[in-house]
CSV table of C-alpha atoms and ligand atoms in Angstrom, one decimal:
chain,number,residue,atom,x,y,z
A,247,MET,CA,67.5,9.9,16.6
A,248,HIS,CA,68.5,13.5,17.2
A,249,GLN,CA,68.2,14.3,20.9
A,250,VAL,CA,67.3,17.8,22.3
A,251,SER,CA,66.0,19.2,25.5
A,252,VAL,CA,63.1,20.8,24.0
A,253,ILE,CA,61.3,20.6,20.8
A,254,ILE,CA,59.2,23.9,19.8
A,255,VAL,CA,56.4,23.7,17.3
A,256,GLY,CA,55.8,27.4,16.0
A,257,ALA,CA,58.2,30.3,15.4
A,258,GLY,CA,56.0,33.3,16.1
A,259,LEU,CA,56.5,35.6,18.8
A,260,ALA,CA,55.8,32.9,21.4
A,261,GLY,CA,58.1,30.1,20.0
A,262,THR,CA,60.9,32.5,18.9
A,263,SER,CA,60.8,34.2,22.3
A,264,LEU,CA,61.0,30.9,24.0
A,265,ALA,CA,63.7,29.5,21.8
A,266,TRP,CA,66.0,32.6,22.7
A,267,SER,CA,65.1,32.3,26.5
A,268,LEU,CA,66.0,28.4,26.5
A,269,ARG,CA,69.2,29.1,24.6
A,270,LYS,CA,70.3,31.6,27.3
A,271,ARG,CA,70.0,28.9,29.9
A,272,GLY,CA,71.9,26.5,27.6
A,273,LEU,CA,69.3,24.3,27.2
A,274,SER,CA,69.4,22.1,23.8
A,275,LEU,CA,66.4,23.0,21.2
A,276,LEU,CA,64.9,22.7,17.8
A,277,ILE,CA,62.5,24.6,16.3
A,278,VAL,CA,59.9,23.4,13.8
A,279,ASP,CA,57.9,25.8,11.9
A,280,ARG,CA,55.9,25.7,8.9
A,281,ALA,CA,56.9,28.8,7.5
A,282,GLU,CA,53.9,30.5,6.5
A,283,ALA,CA,54.1,33.8,4.9
A,284,VAL,CA,51.0,35.1,6.5
A,285,THR,CA,50.3,34.4,10.7
A,286,SER,CA,49.5,36.6,13.4
A,287,SER,CA,53.0,37.6,14.4
A,288,ARG,CA,53.9,38.7,10.7
A,289,VAL,CA,50.9,41.0,10.2
A,290,ALA,CA,51.4,42.6,13.8
A,291,ALA,CA,52.1,46.0,13.9
A,292,GLY,CA,54.3,45.3,17.3
A,293,LEU,CA,52.9,48.2,19.3
A,294,MET,CA,53.5,48.0,23.1
A,295,THR,CA,51.0,50.8,24.6
A,296,PRO,CA,51.0,51.3,28.1
A,297,ILE,CA,47.2,53.1,28.3
A,298,THR,CA,44.7,51.4,26.0
A,299,GLY,CA,41.2,50.8,25.0
A,300,LYS,CA,38.1,53.4,24.7
A,301,ARG,CA,38.2,53.1,28.5
A,302,LEU,CA,41.8,54.1,29.0
A,303,THR,CA,43.0,51.6,31.3
A,304,LYS,CA,46.6,50.7,31.9
A,305,SER,CA,47.6,47.5,30.2
A,306,TRP,CA,47.9,44.4,32.0
A,307,ARG,CA,51.0,44.5,34.1
A,308,HIS,CA,52.6,47.0,31.5
A,309,ASP,CA,55.3,48.3,34.2
A,310,GLU,CA,56.4,44.8,34.6
A,311,PHE,CA,56.4,43.5,31.2
A,312,PHE,CA,57.8,46.6,29.3
A,313,PRO,CA,61.2,46.7,31.0
A,314,VAL,CA,61.6,42.8,30.3
A,315,ALA,CA,60.6,43.1,26.7
A,316,ALA,CA,63.0,46.0,26.1
A,317,ALA,CA,66.0,44.3,27.7
A,318,PHE,CA,65.1,40.9,25.7
A,319,TYR,CA,64.8,42.3,22.3
A,320,ARG,CA,68.1,44.7,22.7
A,321,ALA,CA,69.9,41.3,23.5
A,322,VAL,CA,68.6,39.8,20.5
A,323,GLU,CA,69.6,42.6,18.6
A,324,ALA,CA,72.9,42.7,20.0
A,325,GLU,CA,73.4,38.8,19.0
A,326,THR,CA,71.9,39.1,15.6
A,327,GLY,CA,73.3,42.4,14.6
A,328,GLN,CA,69.6,43.5,13.3
A,329,ARG,CA,67.5,46.3,14.4
A,330,PHE,CA,63.9,45.8,15.1
A,331,PHE,CA,63.1,47.3,18.6
A,332,PHE,CA,62.2,51.1,18.4
A,333,PRO,CA,61.0,52.9,21.3
A,334,ARG,CA,58.6,55.3,19.7
A,335,SER,CA,56.2,57.5,21.5
A,336,ILE,CA,52.4,57.1,20.8
A,337,VAL,CA,50.2,59.9,20.8
A,338,ARG,CA,46.3,59.1,21.8
A,339,ILE,CA,44.1,61.3,20.2
A,340,PHE,CA,40.6,62.0,22.1
A,341,GLN,CA,37.5,61.0,19.9
A,342,THR,CA,34.9,62.3,22.3
A,343,ALA,CA,34.4,64.6,25.2
A,344,LYS,CA,33.9,61.8,27.3
A,345,GLU,CA,37.3,60.0,26.5
A,346,SER,CA,38.9,63.4,27.5
A,347,ALA,CA,36.9,63.4,30.5
A,348,THR,CA,37.9,59.8,31.5
A,349,PHE,CA,41.6,60.7,31.1
A,350,GLU,CA,41.2,63.9,33.3
A,351,LYS,CA,39.4,61.4,35.9
A,352,HIS,CA,42.1,58.9,35.7
A,353,GLN,CA,45.4,60.9,34.9
A,354,SER,CA,46.7,60.6,38.6
A,355,GLU,CA,46.8,56.7,37.9
A,356,PHE,CA,49.0,57.2,34.8
A,357,ALA,CA,51.8,59.2,36.5
A,358,GLY,CA,54.9,58.8,34.6
A,359,LEU,CA,53.5,57.2,31.6
A,360,VAL,CA,51.7,60.4,30.1
A,361,ARG,CA,52.5,64.2,29.2
A,362,GLU,CA,51.4,66.8,26.9
A,363,PRO,CA,52.4,66.0,23.2
A,364,SER,CA,55.9,67.3,22.6
A,365,PRO,CA,56.0,68.6,20.4
A,366,PRO,CA,52.4,69.2,19.6
A,367,LEU,CA,50.7,67.6,16.9
A,368,ASP,CA,51.0,69.8,13.7
A,369,PRO,CA,47.2,70.9,12.9
A,370,ARG,CA,48.1,70.9,9.3
A,371,TRP,CA,47.3,67.3,9.0
A,372,PHE,CA,44.3,66.8,10.8
A,373,HIS,CA,40.5,67.6,9.7
A,374,THR,CA,40.1,68.8,13.4
A,375,PRO,CA,42.6,70.1,15.9
A,376,PRO,CA,44.1,66.9,17.8
A,377,HIS,CA,43.8,66.9,21.4
A,378,GLY,CA,45.1,64.2,23.6
A,379,PHE,CA,48.0,62.9,25.7
A,380,GLU,CA,51.5,61.3,24.7
A,381,MET,CA,53.0,58.0,26.1
A,382,PRO,CA,56.7,58.3,25.9
A,383,THR,CA,57.5,55.0,27.1
A,384,ALA,CA,56.0,53.1,24.4
A,385,ALA,CA,57.6,51.1,21.7
A,386,GLN,CA,57.2,49.3,18.5
A,387,LEU,CA,58.7,46.1,17.4
A,388,ASP,CA,59.3,45.1,13.6
A,389,VAL,CA,58.1,41.7,14.3
A,390,PRO,CA,58.7,40.2,10.6
A,391,THR,CA,62.6,41.7,11.2
A,392,TYR,CA,62.5,40.0,14.6
A,393,LEU,CA,61.4,36.8,13.6
A,394,ASP,CA,63.6,36.5,10.3
A,395,ALA,CA,66.7,37.5,12.2
A,396,SER,CA,66.0,34.8,14.9
A,397,ARG,CA,65.2,32.1,12.4
A,398,THR,CA,68.8,32.7,10.6
A,399,ALA,CA,70.3,32.5,14.2
A,400,PHE,CA,68.7,29.6,15.0
A,401,GLN,CA,69.3,27.7,11.5
A,402,ASN,CA,72.8,28.7,11.7
A,403,GLN,CA,73.2,26.4,14.7
A,404,GLY,CA,71.2,23.6,13.2
A,405,GLN,CA,68.3,24.4,15.5
A,406,PHE,CA,65.6,25.0,13.0
A,407,LEU,CA,63.4,22.9,10.7
A,408,GLU,CA,60.8,24.0,8.2
A,409,ALA,CA,58.0,21.3,8.5
A,410,ASP,CA,54.4,21.0,9.3
A,411,VAL,CA,54.1,19.0,12.5
A,412,ALA,CA,50.9,16.9,12.4
A,413,SER,CA,49.4,15.9,15.9
A,414,ASP,CA,49.9,12.2,14.9
A,415,ASP,CA,53.7,12.8,14.5
A,416,LEU,CA,53.9,12.8,18.3
A,417,GLN,CA,54.7,9.8,20.5
A,418,LEU,CA,55.2,10.1,24.3
A,419,SER,CA,58.0,7.7,25.6
A,420,PRO,CA,59.4,6.7,29.3
A,421,ALA,CA,61.9,9.2,28.4
A,422,GLY,CA,60.1,12.2,26.8
A,423,VAL,CA,58.4,12.6,23.4
A,424,SER,CA,59.4,12.0,20.0
A,425,LEU,CA,58.7,13.0,16.5
A,426,PRO,CA,59.7,9.7,14.6
A,427,ARG,CA,58.9,11.1,11.2
A,428,PHE,CA,61.8,13.8,11.6
A,429,GLY,CA,63.8,11.5,13.8
A,430,LEU,CA,63.6,13.6,16.8
A,431,HIS,CA,63.7,12.8,20.5
A,432,ALA,CA,63.1,15.6,23.5
A,433,LYS,CA,62.5,15.8,27.1
A,434,HIS,CA,59.6,18.1,26.2
A,435,ILE,CA,57.7,19.5,23.2
A,436,ILE,CA,56.1,22.7,23.6
A,437,TYR,CA,53.4,23.8,21.4
A,438,CYS,CA,53.4,27.8,20.3
A,439,GLN,CA,51.0,27.6,17.4
A,440,GLY,CA,48.9,30.6,17.9
A,441,PHE,CA,45.3,30.2,16.7
A,442,ALA,CA,46.2,27.1,14.6
A,443,ALA,CA,46.2,25.1,18.1
A,444,THR,CA,42.5,24.7,17.4
A,445,GLN,CA,43.2,22.5,14.6
A,446,ASN,CA,45.6,20.1,16.9
A,447,PRO,CA,43.6,17.6,18.6
A,448,LEU,CA,45.8,17.8,21.8
A,449,THR,CA,45.2,21.6,22.2
A,450,CYS,CA,41.8,22.2,20.8
A,451,GLU,CA,40.1,22.4,24.0
A,452,LEU,CA,41.5,25.6,25.0
A,453,PRO,CA,38.5,28.3,25.0
A,454,PHE,CA,39.8,30.5,22.1
A,455,ARG,CA,37.9,33.9,21.7
A,456,ALA,CA,39.9,34.8,18.7
A,457,ALA,CA,39.6,38.0,16.7
A,458,LYS,CA,40.6,38.7,13.3
A,459,GLY,CA,42.3,41.6,12.4
A,460,GLU,CA,43.0,43.4,9.1
A,461,ILE,CA,45.4,46.1,8.7
A,462,LEU,CA,46.4,48.6,5.7
A,463,THR,CA,49.5,49.4,4.6
A,464,VAL,CA,49.2,53.1,3.2
A,465,ARG,CA,51.5,55.8,1.5
A,466,ILE,CA,51.0,59.4,2.6
A,467,PRO,CA,53.3,61.8,0.7
A,468,ASP,CA,54.8,64.5,2.8
A,469,TYR,CA,53.2,63.3,6.2
A,470,ASP,CA,56.3,63.6,8.6
A,471,GLU,CA,54.9,62.7,11.8
A,472,VAL,CA,57.4,59.8,13.5
A,473,ARG,CA,55.1,59.2,16.4
A,474,VAL,CA,52.2,56.3,16.5
A,475,LEU,CA,48.9,57.8,16.6
A,476,ASN,CA,46.0,56.3,18.3
A,477,THR,CA,42.3,57.4,17.7
A,478,GLY,CA,40.8,53.8,18.5
A,479,HIS,CA,42.5,52.9,15.1
A,480,TRP,CA,46.4,53.5,15.2
A,481,LEU,CA,48.9,54.9,12.6
A,482,ALA,CA,52.4,53.8,12.6
A,483,PRO,CA,55.5,54.3,10.8
A,484,GLN,CA,56.5,51.2,8.9
A,485,SER,CA,59.5,52.4,6.7
A,486,PRO,CA,60.3,55.9,4.7
A,487,GLY,CA,56.9,57.1,3.4
A,488,LEU,CA,55.1,54.0,4.4
A,489,TRP,CA,52.7,53.8,7.4
A,490,ARG,CA,50.4,51.1,8.8
A,491,PHE,CA,46.8,51.7,9.7
A,492,GLY,CA,44.7,49.4,11.7
A,493,ALA,CA,43.4,47.2,13.1
A,494,THR,CA,40.1,45.9,12.8
A,495,TYR,CA,38.2,43.3,15.1
A,496,SER,CA,36.0,40.6,13.8
A,497,TRP,CA,34.9,37.7,16.1
A,498,HIS,CA,33.0,35.7,13.6
A,499,ASP,CA,35.6,35.3,10.5
A,500,PHE,CA,38.7,33.3,11.5
A,501,THR,CA,40.4,33.1,8.0
A,502,ASP,CA,43.5,35.3,6.8
A,503,ALA,CA,41.5,36.4,3.8
A,504,THR,CA,41.3,40.5,3.4
A,505,THR,CA,37.6,41.8,3.1
A,506,VAL,CA,36.0,44.9,1.6
A,507,GLU,CA,34.6,45.6,4.7
A,508,GLY,CA,37.7,45.7,6.6
A,509,ARG,CA,39.7,47.8,3.9
A,510,THR,CA,36.2,50.2,3.8
A,511,GLU,CA,36.3,50.6,7.7
A,512,LEU,CA,39.9,51.5,7.7
A,513,GLU,CA,39.9,53.6,4.6
A,514,VAL,CA,37.0,55.7,6.0
A,515,ALA,CA,38.7,56.1,9.8
A,516,LEU,CA,41.9,57.1,8.4
A,517,GLY,CA,40.2,59.8,5.8
A,518,LYS,CA,38.3,61.0,8.7
A,519,LEU,CA,41.6,61.7,10.6
A,520,LEU,CA,43.8,63.0,7.9
A,521,VAL,CA,43.4,65.7,5.7
A,522,CYS,CA,45.9,64.8,3.3
A,523,PRO,CA,45.5,62.3,0.6
A,524,PHE,CA,47.0,58.7,1.1
A,525,GLU,CA,47.1,55.7,-1.2
A,526,ILE,CA,46.3,52.2,0.0
A,527,VAL,CA,49.5,49.8,-1.2
A,528,GLY,CA,48.7,46.7,1.1
A,529,GLN,CA,46.1,45.2,3.1
A,530,GLN,CA,46.8,42.0,5.5
A,531,ALA,CA,44.7,39.9,7.9
A,532,ALA,CA,45.4,37.5,10.7
A,533,VAL,CA,43.9,35.9,13.7
A,534,ARG,CA,44.7,37.2,17.1
A,535,PRO,CA,45.0,34.0,19.4
A,536,ILE,CA,43.1,35.4,22.0
A,537,ILE,CA,41.8,32.7,24.9
A,538,ALA,CA,39.0,33.3,27.4
A,539,GLY,CA,40.2,35.7,30.2
A,540,GLN,CA,42.4,37.2,27.8
A,541,ARG,CA,45.5,36.1,29.6
A,542,PRO,CA,48.3,33.8,28.1
A,543,VAL,CA,48.3,30.3,28.8
A,544,LEU,CA,51.6,28.3,29.8
A,545,GLY,CA,51.8,24.9,31.0
A,546,PHE,CA,51.7,21.0,30.5
A,547,LEU,CA,48.8,19.1,29.1
A,548,ASN,CA,47.7,16.6,31.7
A,549,GLY,CA,50.9,16.8,33.7
A,550,SER,CA,52.5,15.1,30.4
A,551,PRO,CA,55.8,16.3,28.9
A,552,ILE,CA,53.7,18.2,26.1
A,553,GLY,CA,53.6,22.1,26.7
A,554,VAL,CA,51.7,24.6,25.7
A,555,PHE,CA,52.4,28.4,25.3
A,556,ASN,CA,49.6,30.5,23.7
A,557,GLY,CA,47.0,33.2,24.3
A,558,LEU,CA,49.1,36.2,23.6
A,559,GLY,CA,46.1,37.9,22.2
A,560,SER,CA,46.6,41.5,20.9
A,561,LYS,CA,49.7,41.8,23.2
A,562,GLY,CA,52.3,39.5,21.9
A,563,SER,CA,55.2,41.7,21.5
A,564,LEU,CA,54.8,42.9,25.1
A,565,MET,CA,54.3,39.6,26.8
A,566,ALA,CA,56.2,37.0,24.8
A,567,PRO,CA,59.5,38.2,26.4
A,568,PHE,CA,58.6,38.0,30.1
A,569,PHE,CA,56.6,34.8,29.6
A,570,ALA,CA,59.2,33.0,27.7
A,571,GLU,CA,61.6,33.7,30.3
A,572,GLN,CA,59.2,32.2,32.8
A,573,PHE,CA,58.6,29.1,30.9
A,574,ALA,CA,62.4,28.8,30.1
A,575,ALA,CA,63.3,28.9,34.0
A,576,ARG,CA,60.4,26.0,34.4
A,577,LEU,CA,61.8,23.9,31.7
A,578,ALA,CA,65.5,24.6,33.1
A,579,GLY,CA,64.1,23.5,36.6
A,580,THR,CA,65.1,26.7,38.1
A,581,GLY,CA,61.6,28.7,38.3
A,582,THR,CA,57.6,27.9,38.2
A,583,LEU,CA,55.1,29.1,36.0
A,584,GLU,CA,52.5,31.4,37.9
A,585,PRO,CA,48.9,30.2,38.5
A,586,GLU,CA,47.5,33.3,36.6
A,587,VAL,CA,48.8,31.6,33.4
A,588,SER,CA,49.3,27.7,34.1
A,589,GLY,CA,46.1,27.4,36.3
A,590,ARG,CA,42.8,28.8,34.7
A,591,PHE,CA,41.9,25.4,32.7
A,592,PRO,CA,41.8,21.9,34.3
A,593,CYS,CA,43.9,20.5,31.2
A,594,ILE,CA,46.8,22.7,32.3
A,595,SER,CA,49.2,22.3,34.9
A,596,ALA,CA,52.6,24.1,35.8
B,157,FAD,C1,46.0,42.5,12.9
B,157,FAD,C2,46.6,42.3,14.1
B,157,FAD,C3,47.4,43.3,14.6
B,157,FAD,C4,48.3,43.1,16.0
B,157,FAD,N1,48.8,44.1,16.5
B,157,FAD,C5,49.7,44.1,17.5
B,157,FAD,C6,50.3,44.8,18.1
B,157,FAD,O1,50.2,46.3,17.7
B,157,FAD,N2,51.1,44.7,19.4
B,157,FAD,C7,51.1,43.5,19.7
B,157,FAD,O2,51.8,43.3,20.7
B,157,FAD,N3,50.4,42.5,19.0
B,157,FAD,C8,49.6,42.7,18.1
B,157,FAD,N4,49.0,41.5,17.4
B,157,FAD,C9,48.9,40.3,18.1
B,157,FAD,C10,50.3,39.4,18.0
B,157,FAD,O3,50.4,39.6,16.8
B,157,FAD,C11,50.2,38.2,18.5
B,157,FAD,O4,49.8,38.2,20.0
B,157,FAD,C12,51.2,37.2,18.2
B,157,FAD,O5,51.4,37.3,17.1
B,157,FAD,C13,50.9,35.5,18.7
B,157,FAD,O6,52.1,34.7,18.2
B,157,FAD,P1,51.9,33.3,18.2
B,157,FAD,O7,53.4,33.0,18.3
B,157,FAD,O8,51.2,32.8,19.8
B,157,FAD,O9,51.3,33.0,17.4
B,157,FAD,P2,51.5,32.9,15.8
B,157,FAD,O10,52.2,34.2,15.3
B,157,FAD,O11,50.5,32.7,14.9
B,157,FAD,O12,52.6,31.9,15.5
B,157,FAD,C14,52.5,30.5,15.1
B,157,FAD,C15,53.6,29.9,14.5
B,157,FAD,O13,53.2,28.5,14.6
B,157,FAD,C16,53.3,28.0,13.3
B,157,FAD,N5,52.5,26.7,13.3
B,157,FAD,C17,51.2,26.4,13.5
B,157,FAD,N6,50.9,25.3,13.4
B,157,FAD,C18,52.1,24.5,13.0
B,157,FAD,C19,52.4,22.9,12.8
B,157,FAD,N7,51.5,22.3,13.1
B,157,FAD,N8,53.6,22.5,12.2
B,157,FAD,C20,54.6,23.8,12.2
B,157,FAD,N9,54.6,25.2,12.5
B,157,FAD,C21,53.3,25.4,12.9
B,157,FAD,C22,52.6,29.1,12.4
B,157,FAD,O14,53.0,28.7,10.9
B,157,FAD,C23,53.4,30.3,12.9
B,157,FAD,O15,54.7,30.6,12.5
B,157,FAD,C24,48.2,41.6,16.2
B,157,FAD,C25,47.6,40.6,15.7
B,157,FAD,C26,47.0,40.9,14.2
B,157,FAD,C27,46.2,39.8,13.7
């Protein structure tokens, strides 16, 4: 039997970030991931936006999470020699007079987070002159590059196994857990499965309120705005000449199949925003792992060595590092899990 301290099931934003945090603390680990091409993390735009939503509210604990995320991703960039964390301004364009009025009313709460768009948006690109505000302390994570670079780093240390873990693979033992099919034994196993947790009998009681999202990849000849635009939908640079435009929200279809409705909604919205022609070159869909209360869930199932790290919702890039650090400290015996993420459901404990 190969013995490690922690087995992590799932190498999305949650599992990968937890692995880095454990490694930093010197805990032995093994990630087991089934290497799906389409997952929530691989589809995500990776935006970290301080002020969000129709009602223009400050993102939950953004001031606390953002510096941790920035330092975390920069450290992994240094470790892997790859770039995937991009500080990037986001310009919110008002859609209605009401939105503009809401902003005026709450502007004092946004001190240090907003400014006039500088330089102003170039009106040549837009149907109507764009009015709004710029969030200079925003960022975008190139999530697939982060995940791929991390996978290579863990593979090089013999800490990554490509496999599908079935729920009946797991056995409890006095000293922890084992996955006999893979010859593995550990003190803890942490499930970081995203929405796939709903298929796992151990974790399927978690009250998911998941939302499928669809995103387009578009080519926009000559368009040269490097900031992210947010109009309710967002337009974000991807690579030279390519942008991503998204995302839809659907609360009734939990597949990763792309739909005509999704494409049409996005195509119409982008057509309303931009004067210039664009070409759709790709469409992707995945399910955001949102759990009731819209907060992450971290902790252990009924006091067992079986842990869960899930519920990153629509903000995985921003929140994964902060909570990975917290969970790793707990697993290393040097920290605790806060009640807001570990104490909301009877089956989960800190
Ligand atoms: C359209 C869309 C746009 C988004 N945009 C943003 C954004 O701009 N900013 C942002 O912060 N967030 C965004 N998100 C949300 C973000 O993607 C999620 O919060 C995040 O991806 C959740 O990561 P996770 O690791 O919990 O889950 P996942 O990404 O689903 O990862 C789970 C991993 O576990 C593996 N797995 C599952 N079951 C097993 C098993 N039995 N055995 C082995 N492996 C298994 C899967 O293959 C996968 O690799 C977006 C999501 C979507 C869908």
